[in-house]
């Protein structure tokens, strides 16, 4: 059982990519799991984001300009659906005269780009450890939410528009890379 769990964990964290000695292109797809205030659906939490699990994608590339050093870049995107049913449940319990509440909500959207450098520490011919340091910019957009509240035989529509913010970002990390063949590798 331990062997199965280890193999599953490695396969879920690995990325297949096109690799050569001078560079790489990597595509990653996975789950974006919100935590903390971002995932909270508590009505007493003013910072609650009502975010559900979503999709995360990454396109990375690198070029080694010397034996150990290289440039790297990454395009990152993330979508998290909004928990519209929790919002509707809280509204119907907050407005005593409400007979129905319908909520249509978009998704949280995150997109970014980073560039930087990496250093490669060869362990064997097919296995190496890489460390990177990158900087860049990210944009985050809140979901657009449409509320339809029926109270006292009247229907009210409220629209909350999406807003966005841009920010500086950085990334520092270490990864292990195993070259399966000349053009395919696994990264964990």
mmCIF file with all atom_site columns, C-alpha atoms in Angstrom:
data_model
loop_
_atom_site.group_PDB
_atom_site.id
_atom_site.type_symbol
_atom_site.label_atom_id
_atom_site.label_alt_id
_atom_site.label_comp_id
_atom_site.label_asym_id
_atom_site.label_entity_id
_atom_site.label_seq_id
_atom_site.pdbx_PDB_ins_code
_atom_site.Cartn_x
_atom_site.Cartn_y
_atom_site.Cartn_z
_atom_site.occupancy
_atom_site.B_iso_or_equiv
_atom_site.pdbx_formal_charge
_atom_site.auth_seq_id
_atom_site.auth_comp_id
_atom_site.auth_asym_id
_atom_site.auth_atom_id
_atom_site.pdbx_PDB_model_num
ATOM 1   C CA . UNK A 1 1   ? 0.000   0.000  0.000   1.00 0.00 ? 1   UNK A CA 1
ATOM 2   C CA . UNK A 1 2   ? 2.852   2.397  0.829   1.00 0.00 ? 2   UNK A CA 1
ATOM 3   C CA . UNK A 1 3   ? 4.414   1.721  -2.584  1.00 0.00 ? 3   UNK A CA 1
ATOM 4   C CA . UNK A 1 4   ? 1.083   2.506  -4.311  1.00 0.00 ? 4   UNK A CA 1
ATOM 5   C CA . UNK A 1 5   ? 0.698   5.774  -2.353  1.00 0.00 ? 5   UNK A CA 1
ATOM 6   C CA . UNK A 1 6   ? 4.260   6.811  -3.182  1.00 0.00 ? 6   UNK A CA 1
ATOM 7   C CA . UNK A 1 7   ? 3.820   6.051  -6.894  1.00 0.00 ? 7   UNK A CA 1
ATOM 8   C CA . UNK A 1 8   ? 0.483   7.923  -6.936  1.00 0.00 ? 8   UNK A CA 1
ATOM 9   C CA . UNK A 1 9   ? 1.993   10.948 -5.169  1.00 0.00 ? 9   UNK A CA 1
ATOM 10  C CA . UNK A 1 10  ? 4.938   11.067 -7.583  1.00 0.00 ? 10  UNK A CA 1
ATOM 11  C CA . UNK A 1 11  ? 2.695   10.756 -10.650 1.00 0.00 ? 11  UNK A CA 1
ATOM 12  C CA . UNK A 1 12  ? 0.376   13.512 -9.396  1.00 0.00 ? 12  UNK A CA 1
ATOM 13  C CA . UNK A 1 13  ? 3.254   15.942 -8.813  1.00 0.00 ? 13  UNK A CA 1
ATOM 14  C CA . UNK A 1 14  ? 5.237   15.135 -11.937 1.00 0.00 ? 14  UNK A CA 1
ATOM 15  C CA . UNK A 1 15  ? 5.056   17.015 -15.162 1.00 0.00 ? 15  UNK A CA 1
ATOM 16  C CA . UNK A 1 16  ? 5.910   15.634 -18.563 1.00 0.00 ? 16  UNK A CA 1
ATOM 17  C CA . UNK A 1 17  ? 7.840   17.999 -20.707 1.00 0.00 ? 17  UNK A CA 1
ATOM 18  C CA . UNK A 1 18  ? 9.917   18.297 -23.860 1.00 0.00 ? 18  UNK A CA 1
ATOM 19  C CA . UNK A 1 19  ? 13.505  18.393 -22.753 1.00 0.00 ? 19  UNK A CA 1
ATOM 20  C CA . UNK A 1 20  ? 16.952  18.624 -24.226 1.00 0.00 ? 20  UNK A CA 1
ATOM 21  C CA . UNK A 1 21  ? 20.283  19.374 -22.630 1.00 0.00 ? 21  UNK A CA 1
ATOM 22  C CA . UNK A 1 22  ? 19.987  23.069 -23.568 1.00 0.00 ? 22  UNK A CA 1
ATOM 23  C CA . UNK A 1 23  ? 16.380  23.715 -22.579 1.00 0.00 ? 23  UNK A CA 1
ATOM 24  C CA . UNK A 1 24  ? 12.868  22.592 -21.785 1.00 0.00 ? 24  UNK A CA 1
ATOM 25  C CA . UNK A 1 25  ? 9.186   23.292 -22.356 1.00 0.00 ? 25  UNK A CA 1
ATOM 26  C CA . UNK A 1 26  ? 6.761   22.137 -19.662 1.00 0.00 ? 26  UNK A CA 1
ATOM 27  C CA . UNK A 1 27  ? 2.959   21.980 -19.493 1.00 0.00 ? 27  UNK A CA 1
ATOM 28  C CA . UNK A 1 28  ? 1.216   21.427 -16.145 1.00 0.00 ? 28  UNK A CA 1
ATOM 29  C CA . UNK A 1 29  ? -2.487  20.982 -15.411 1.00 0.00 ? 29  UNK A CA 1
ATOM 30  C CA . UNK A 1 30  ? -3.902  20.438 -11.974 1.00 0.00 ? 30  UNK A CA 1
ATOM 31  C CA . UNK A 1 31  ? -6.378  21.308 -9.280  1.00 0.00 ? 31  UNK A CA 1
ATOM 32  C CA . UNK A 1 32  ? -6.463  24.719 -7.657  1.00 0.00 ? 32  UNK A CA 1
ATOM 33  C CA . UNK A 1 33  ? -7.609  24.138 -4.083  1.00 0.00 ? 33  UNK A CA 1
ATOM 34  C CA . UNK A 1 34  ? -8.503  27.334 -2.199  1.00 0.00 ? 34  UNK A CA 1
ATOM 35  C CA . UNK A 1 35  ? -7.641  27.639 1.495   1.00 0.00 ? 35  UNK A CA 1
ATOM 36  C CA . UNK A 1 36  ? -8.234  30.126 4.321   1.00 0.00 ? 36  UNK A CA 1
ATOM 37  C CA . UNK A 1 37  ? -10.409 33.194 3.718   1.00 0.00 ? 37  UNK A CA 1
ATOM 38  C CA . UNK A 1 38  ? -10.411 32.515 -0.023  1.00 0.00 ? 38  UNK A CA 1
ATOM 39  C CA . UNK A 1 39  ? -12.359 29.270 0.494   1.00 0.00 ? 39  UNK A CA 1
ATOM 40  C CA . UNK A 1 40  ? -14.448 30.507 3.435   1.00 0.00 ? 40  UNK A CA 1
ATOM 41  C CA . UNK A 1 41  ? -18.227 30.655 3.069   1.00 0.00 ? 41  UNK A CA 1
ATOM 42  C CA . UNK A 1 42  ? -18.903 31.902 6.598   1.00 0.00 ? 42  UNK A CA 1
ATOM 43  C CA . UNK A 1 43  ? -21.316 34.841 6.716   1.00 0.00 ? 43  UNK A CA 1
ATOM 44  C CA . UNK A 1 44  ? -19.447 36.390 9.674   1.00 0.00 ? 44  UNK A CA 1
ATOM 45  C CA . UNK A 1 45  ? -16.173 36.455 7.693   1.00 0.00 ? 45  UNK A CA 1
ATOM 46  C CA . UNK A 1 46  ? -15.998 39.764 5.797   1.00 0.00 ? 46  UNK A CA 1
ATOM 47  C CA . UNK A 1 47  ? -13.009 38.454 3.806   1.00 0.00 ? 47  UNK A CA 1
ATOM 48  C CA . UNK A 1 48  ? -14.779 35.254 2.694   1.00 0.00 ? 48  UNK A CA 1
ATOM 49  C CA . UNK A 1 49  ? -14.090 34.473 -0.964  1.00 0.00 ? 49  UNK A CA 1
ATOM 50  C CA . UNK A 1 50  ? -16.622 31.649 -1.436  1.00 0.00 ? 50  UNK A CA 1
ATOM 51  C CA . UNK A 1 51  ? -14.154 29.956 -3.802  1.00 0.00 ? 51  UNK A CA 1
ATOM 52  C CA . UNK A 1 52  ? -14.482 26.278 -4.748  1.00 0.00 ? 52  UNK A CA 1
ATOM 53  C CA . UNK A 1 53  ? -11.802 24.009 -6.170  1.00 0.00 ? 53  UNK A CA 1
ATOM 54  C CA . UNK A 1 54  ? -10.856 24.872 -9.725  1.00 0.00 ? 54  UNK A CA 1
ATOM 55  C CA . UNK A 1 55  ? -8.303  24.385 -12.473 1.00 0.00 ? 55  UNK A CA 1
ATOM 56  C CA . UNK A 1 56  ? -4.699  25.552 -12.599 1.00 0.00 ? 56  UNK A CA 1
ATOM 57  C CA . UNK A 1 57  ? -2.470  25.533 -15.697 1.00 0.00 ? 57  UNK A CA 1
ATOM 58  C CA . UNK A 1 58  ? 1.184   26.412 -16.217 1.00 0.00 ? 58  UNK A CA 1
ATOM 59  C CA . UNK A 1 59  ? 3.330   26.717 -19.333 1.00 0.00 ? 59  UNK A CA 1
ATOM 60  C CA . UNK A 1 60  ? 7.027   26.999 -18.536 1.00 0.00 ? 60  UNK A CA 1
ATOM 61  C CA . UNK A 1 61  ? 10.164  27.177 -20.640 1.00 0.00 ? 61  UNK A CA 1
ATOM 62  C CA . UNK A 1 62  ? 13.850  27.373 -19.925 1.00 0.00 ? 62  UNK A CA 1
ATOM 63  C CA . UNK A 1 63  ? 17.119  27.706 -21.791 1.00 0.00 ? 63  UNK A CA 1
ATOM 64  C CA . UNK A 1 64  ? 20.471  26.732 -20.311 1.00 0.00 ? 64  UNK A CA 1
ATOM 65  C CA . UNK A 1 65  ? 23.143  29.268 -21.368 1.00 0.00 ? 65  UNK A CA 1
ATOM 66  C CA . UNK A 1 66  ? 26.033  27.587 -19.506 1.00 0.00 ? 66  UNK A CA 1
ATOM 67  C CA . UNK A 1 67  ? 26.794  24.223 -17.940 1.00 0.00 ? 67  UNK A CA 1
ATOM 68  C CA . UNK A 1 68  ? 24.847  25.007 -14.746 1.00 0.00 ? 68  UNK A CA 1
ATOM 69  C CA . UNK A 1 69  ? 22.799  28.195 -15.323 1.00 0.00 ? 69  UNK A CA 1
ATOM 70  C CA . UNK A 1 70  ? 19.795  29.073 -17.470 1.00 0.00 ? 70  UNK A CA 1
ATOM 71  C CA . UNK A 1 71  ? 16.920  31.491 -18.045 1.00 0.00 ? 71  UNK A CA 1
ATOM 72  C CA . UNK A 1 72  ? 13.345  30.399 -17.277 1.00 0.00 ? 72  UNK A CA 1
ATOM 73  C CA . UNK A 1 73  ? 9.853   31.790 -17.740 1.00 0.00 ? 73  UNK A CA 1
ATOM 74  C CA . UNK A 1 74  ? 6.360   30.765 -16.778 1.00 0.00 ? 74  UNK A CA 1
ATOM 75  C CA . UNK A 1 75  ? 2.775   31.627 -17.792 1.00 0.00 ? 75  UNK A CA 1
ATOM 76  C CA . UNK A 1 76  ? 0.252   30.692 -15.105 1.00 0.00 ? 76  UNK A CA 1
ATOM 77  C CA . UNK A 1 77  ? -3.547  30.675 -15.077 1.00 0.00 ? 77  UNK A CA 1
ATOM 78  C CA . UNK A 1 78  ? -6.115  29.651 -12.490 1.00 0.00 ? 78  UNK A CA 1
ATOM 79  C CA . UNK A 1 79  ? -9.929  29.513 -12.336 1.00 0.00 ? 79  UNK A CA 1
ATOM 80  C CA . UNK A 1 80  ? -11.963 28.943 -9.162  1.00 0.00 ? 80  UNK A CA 1
ATOM 81  C CA . UNK A 1 81  ? -15.764 28.742 -9.297  1.00 0.00 ? 81  UNK A CA 1
ATOM 82  C CA . UNK A 1 82  ? -17.763 30.679 -6.729  1.00 0.00 ? 82  UNK A CA 1
ATOM 83  C CA . UNK A 1 83  ? -19.979 28.861 -4.216  1.00 0.00 ? 83  UNK A CA 1
ATOM 84  C CA . UNK A 1 84  ? -23.245 30.511 -5.309  1.00 0.00 ? 84  UNK A CA 1
ATOM 85  C CA . UNK A 1 85  ? -25.445 28.132 -3.275  1.00 0.00 ? 85  UNK A CA 1
ATOM 86  C CA . UNK A 1 86  ? -23.778 29.210 0.016   1.00 0.00 ? 86  UNK A CA 1
ATOM 87  C CA . UNK A 1 87  ? -24.305 32.872 -0.880  1.00 0.00 ? 87  UNK A CA 1
ATOM 88  C CA . UNK A 1 88  ? -27.992 32.220 -1.685  1.00 0.00 ? 88  UNK A CA 1
ATOM 89  C CA . UNK A 1 89  ? -28.500 30.215 1.535   1.00 0.00 ? 89  UNK A CA 1
ATOM 90  C CA . UNK A 1 90  ? -27.027 33.018 3.643   1.00 0.00 ? 90  UNK A CA 1
ATOM 91  C CA . UNK A 1 91  ? -29.108 35.699 1.909   1.00 0.00 ? 91  UNK A CA 1
ATOM 92  C CA . UNK A 1 92  ? -32.401 33.857 2.343   1.00 0.00 ? 92  UNK A CA 1
ATOM 93  C CA . UNK A 1 93  ? -31.631 33.471 6.054   1.00 0.00 ? 93  UNK A CA 1
ATOM 94  C CA . UNK A 1 94  ? -30.606 37.144 6.373   1.00 0.00 ? 94  UNK A CA 1
ATOM 95  C CA . UNK A 1 95  ? -33.638 38.685 4.644   1.00 0.00 ? 95  UNK A CA 1
ATOM 96  C CA . UNK A 1 96  ? -36.734 37.636 6.660   1.00 0.00 ? 96  UNK A CA 1
ATOM 97  C CA . UNK A 1 97  ? -39.279 38.536 3.952   1.00 0.00 ? 97  UNK A CA 1
ATOM 98  C CA . UNK A 1 98  ? -37.384 36.777 1.129   1.00 0.00 ? 98  UNK A CA 1
ATOM 99  C CA . UNK A 1 99  ? -39.331 33.934 -0.449  1.00 0.00 ? 99  UNK A CA 1
ATOM 100 C CA . UNK A 1 100 ? -36.560 32.997 -2.909  1.00 0.00 ? 100 UNK A CA 1
ATOM 101 C CA . UNK A 1 101 ? -32.968 33.916 -3.637  1.00 0.00 ? 101 UNK A CA 1
ATOM 102 C CA . UNK A 1 102 ? -31.126 32.909 -6.813  1.00 0.00 ? 102 UNK A CA 1
ATOM 103 C CA . UNK A 1 103 ? -27.441 33.627 -7.289  1.00 0.00 ? 103 UNK A CA 1
ATOM 104 C CA . UNK A 1 104 ? -25.485 33.285 -10.527 1.00 0.00 ? 104 UNK A CA 1
ATOM 105 C CA . UNK A 1 105 ? -21.773 33.722 -9.950  1.00 0.00 ? 105 UNK A CA 1
ATOM 106 C CA . UNK A 1 106 ? -18.771 33.725 -12.231 1.00 0.00 ? 106 UNK A CA 1
ATOM 107 C CA . UNK A 1 107 ? -15.312 32.497 -11.309 1.00 0.00 ? 107 UNK A CA 1
ATOM 108 C CA . UNK A 1 108 ? -12.240 33.952 -9.640  1.00 0.00 ? 108 UNK A CA 1
ATOM 109 C CA . UNK A 1 109 ? -9.569  34.356 -12.356 1.00 0.00 ? 109 UNK A CA 1
ATOM 110 C CA . UNK A 1 110 ? -5.829  34.569 -11.831 1.00 0.00 ? 110 UNK A CA 1
ATOM 111 C CA . UNK A 1 111 ? -3.201  35.007 -14.548 1.00 0.00 ? 111 UNK A CA 1
ATOM 112 C CA . UNK A 1 112 ? 0.470   35.793 -14.362 1.00 0.00 ? 112 UNK A CA 1
ATOM 113 C CA . UNK A 1 113 ? 3.854   35.766 -15.997 1.00 0.00 ? 113 UNK A CA 1
ATOM 114 C CA . UNK A 1 114 ? 7.270   35.323 -14.404 1.00 0.00 ? 114 UNK A CA 1
ATOM 115 C CA . UNK A 1 115 ? 10.861  35.314 -15.666 1.00 0.00 ? 115 UNK A CA 1
ATOM 116 C CA . UNK A 1 116 ? 14.082  34.462 -13.933 1.00 0.00 ? 116 UNK A CA 1
ATOM 117 C CA . UNK A 1 117 ? 17.068  32.181 -13.683 1.00 0.00 ? 117 UNK A CA 1
ATOM 118 C CA . UNK A 1 118 ? 17.674  28.616 -12.660 1.00 0.00 ? 118 UNK A CA 1
ATOM 119 C CA . UNK A 1 119 ? 20.701  26.604 -11.622 1.00 0.00 ? 119 UNK A CA 1
ATOM 120 C CA . UNK A 1 120 ? 21.090  22.902 -12.351 1.00 0.00 ? 120 UNK A CA 1
ATOM 121 C CA . UNK A 1 121 ? 22.927  20.445 -10.078 1.00 0.00 ? 121 UNK A CA 1
ATOM 122 C CA . UNK A 1 122 ? 23.577  17.168 -11.972 1.00 0.00 ? 122 UNK A CA 1
ATOM 123 C CA . UNK A 1 123 ? 23.325  14.088 -9.751  1.00 0.00 ? 123 UNK A CA 1
ATOM 124 C CA . UNK A 1 124 ? 23.692  11.524 -12.543 1.00 0.00 ? 124 UNK A CA 1
ATOM 125 C CA . UNK A 1 125 ? 23.403  11.452 -16.334 1.00 0.00 ? 125 UNK A CA 1
ATOM 126 C CA . UNK A 1 126 ? 19.583  11.343 -16.206 1.00 0.00 ? 126 UNK A CA 1
ATOM 127 C CA . UNK A 1 127 ? 18.819  12.964 -12.849 1.00 0.00 ? 127 UNK A CA 1
ATOM 128 C CA . UNK A 1 128 ? 19.404  16.503 -11.593 1.00 0.00 ? 128 UNK A CA 1
ATOM 129 C CA . UNK A 1 129 ? 18.177  19.002 -9.032  1.00 0.00 ? 129 UNK A CA 1
ATOM 130 C CA . UNK A 1 130 ? 17.143  22.485 -10.198 1.00 0.00 ? 130 UNK A CA 1
ATOM 131 C CA . UNK A 1 131 ? 16.651  25.637 -8.164  1.00 0.00 ? 131 UNK A CA 1
ATOM 132 C CA . UNK A 1 132 ? 14.964  28.727 -9.599  1.00 0.00 ? 132 UNK A CA 1
ATOM 133 C CA . UNK A 1 133 ? 14.267  32.344 -8.691  1.00 0.00 ? 133 UNK A CA 1
ATOM 134 C CA . UNK A 1 134 ? 11.688  34.259 -10.756 1.00 0.00 ? 134 UNK A CA 1
ATOM 135 C CA . UNK A 1 135 ? 9.869   37.600 -10.599 1.00 0.00 ? 135 UNK A CA 1
ATOM 136 C CA . UNK A 1 136 ? 6.825   38.847 -12.484 1.00 0.00 ? 136 UNK A CA 1
ATOM 137 C CA . UNK A 1 137 ? 3.296   40.215 -12.356 1.00 0.00 ? 137 UNK A CA 1
ATOM 138 C CA . UNK A 1 138 ? -0.105  38.705 -11.567 1.00 0.00 ? 138 UNK A CA 1
ATOM 139 C CA . UNK A 1 139 ? -3.664  39.845 -12.193 1.00 0.00 ? 139 UNK A CA 1
ATOM 140 C CA . UNK A 1 140 ? -6.584  38.608 -10.078 1.00 0.00 ? 140 UNK A CA 1
ATOM 141 C CA . UNK A 1 141 ? -10.240 39.206 -10.993 1.00 0.00 ? 141 UNK A CA 1
ATOM 142 C CA . UNK A 1 142 ? -13.176 38.755 -8.644  1.00 0.00 ? 142 UNK A CA 1
ATOM 143 C CA . UNK A 1 143 ? -16.291 37.021 -9.974  1.00 0.00 ? 143 UNK A CA 1
ATOM 144 C CA . UNK A 1 144 ? -19.275 38.865 -11.380 1.00 0.00 ? 144 UNK A CA 1
ATOM 145 C CA . UNK A 1 145 ? -22.319 37.952 -9.273  1.00 0.00 ? 145 UNK A CA 1
ATOM 146 C CA . UNK A 1 146 ? -25.988 38.394 -10.184 1.00 0.00 ? 146 UNK A CA 1
ATOM 147 C CA . UNK A 1 147 ? -28.545 38.231 -7.328  1.00 0.00 ? 147 UNK A CA 1
ATOM 148 C CA . UNK A 1 148 ? -32.288 37.707 -7.890  1.00 0.00 ? 148 UNK A CA 1
ATOM 149 C CA . UNK A 1 149 ? -34.185 38.216 -4.623  1.00 0.00 ? 149 UNK A CA 1
ATOM 150 C CA . UNK A 1 150 ? -37.950 37.807 -4.359  1.00 0.00 ? 150 UNK A CA 1
ATOM 151 C CA . UNK A 1 151 ? -39.491 39.381 -1.263  1.00 0.00 ? 151 UNK A CA 1
ATOM 152 C CA . UNK A 1 152 ? -43.041 40.621 -0.593  1.00 0.00 ? 152 UNK A CA 1
ATOM 153 C CA . UNK A 1 153 ? -44.079 39.559 -4.138  1.00 0.00 ? 153 UNK A CA 1
ATOM 154 C CA . UNK A 1 154 ? -41.445 41.810 -5.688  1.00 0.00 ? 154 UNK A CA 1
ATOM 155 C CA . UNK A 1 155 ? -38.329 40.728 -7.532  1.00 0.00 ? 155 UNK A CA 1
ATOM 156 C CA . UNK A 1 156 ? -35.074 42.623 -7.146  1.00 0.00 ? 156 UNK A CA 1
ATOM 157 C CA . UNK A 1 157 ? -31.999 42.151 -9.344  1.00 0.00 ? 157 UNK A CA 1
ATOM 158 C CA . UNK A 1 158 ? -28.587 43.185 -8.047  1.00 0.00 ? 158 UNK A CA 1
ATOM 159 C CA . UNK A 1 159 ? -25.411 42.928 -10.078 1.00 0.00 ? 159 UNK A CA 1
ATOM 160 C CA . UNK A 1 160 ? -21.963 42.911 -8.477  1.00 0.00 ? 160 UNK A CA 1
ATOM 161 C CA . UNK A 1 161 ? -19.412 43.699 -11.182 1.00 0.00 ? 161 UNK A CA 1
ATOM 162 C CA . UNK A 1 162 ? -16.049 42.019 -11.410 1.00 0.00 ? 162 UNK A CA 1
ATOM 163 C CA . UNK A 1 163 ? -13.026 43.924 -10.143 1.00 0.00 ? 163 UNK A CA 1
ATOM 164 C CA . UNK A 1 164 ? -9.354  43.208 -10.736 1.00 0.00 ? 164 UNK A CA 1
ATOM 165 C CA . UNK A 1 165 ? -5.998  43.978 -9.171  1.00 0.00 ? 165 UNK A CA 1
ATOM 166 C CA . UNK A 1 166 ? -2.423  43.619 -10.368 1.00 0.00 ? 166 UNK A CA 1
ATOM 167 C CA . UNK A 1 167 ? 0.545   42.772 -8.193  1.00 0.00 ? 167 UNK A CA 1
ATOM 168 C CA . UNK A 1 168 ? 4.256   42.022 -8.230  1.00 0.00 ? 168 UNK A CA 1
ATOM 169 C CA . UNK A 1 169 ? 5.041   38.329 -7.703  1.00 0.00 ? 169 UNK A CA 1
ATOM 170 C CA . UNK A 1 170 ? 8.058   36.158 -7.082  1.00 0.00 ? 170 UNK A CA 1
ATOM 171 C CA . UNK A 1 171 ? 8.792   32.461 -6.989  1.00 0.00 ? 171 UNK A CA 1
ATOM 172 C CA . UNK A 1 172 ? 11.669  30.508 -5.512  1.00 0.00 ? 172 UNK A CA 1
ATOM 173 C CA . UNK A 1 173 ? 11.771  26.744 -5.634  1.00 0.00 ? 173 UNK A CA 1
ATOM 174 C CA . UNK A 1 174 ? 13.612  23.498 -5.982  1.00 0.00 ? 174 UNK A CA 1
ATOM 175 C CA . UNK A 1 175 ? 12.641  20.636 -8.269  1.00 0.00 ? 175 UNK A CA 1
ATOM 176 C CA . UNK A 1 176 ? 13.948  17.203 -9.185  1.00 0.00 ? 176 UNK A CA 1
ATOM 177 C CA . UNK A 1 177 ? 14.182  16.322 -12.871 1.00 0.00 ? 177 UNK A CA 1
ATOM 178 C CA . UNK A 1 178 ? 14.520  12.833 -14.323 1.00 0.00 ? 178 UNK A CA 1
ATOM 179 C CA . UNK A 1 179 ? 15.196  12.473 -18.071 1.00 0.00 ? 179 UNK A CA 1
ATOM 180 C CA . UNK A 1 180 ? 13.135  9.511  -19.275 1.00 0.00 ? 180 UNK A CA 1
ATOM 181 C CA . UNK A 1 181 ? 14.480  9.883  -22.819 1.00 0.00 ? 181 UNK A CA 1
ATOM 182 C CA . UNK A 1 182 ? 16.190  12.538 -24.921 1.00 0.00 ? 182 UNK A CA 1
ATOM 183 C CA . UNK A 1 183 ? 12.906  14.425 -25.392 1.00 0.00 ? 183 UNK A CA 1
ATOM 184 C CA . UNK A 1 184 ? 10.865  13.532 -22.307 1.00 0.00 ? 184 UNK A CA 1
ATOM 185 C CA . UNK A 1 185 ? 11.416  14.138 -18.615 1.00 0.00 ? 185 UNK A CA 1
ATOM 186 C CA . UNK A 1 186 ? 9.531   14.059 -15.332 1.00 0.00 ? 186 UNK A CA 1
ATOM 187 C CA . UNK A 1 187 ? 9.702   16.953 -12.884 1.00 0.00 ? 187 UNK A CA 1
ATOM 188 C CA . UNK A 1 188 ? 8.638   16.766 -9.254  1.00 0.00 ? 188 UNK A CA 1
#
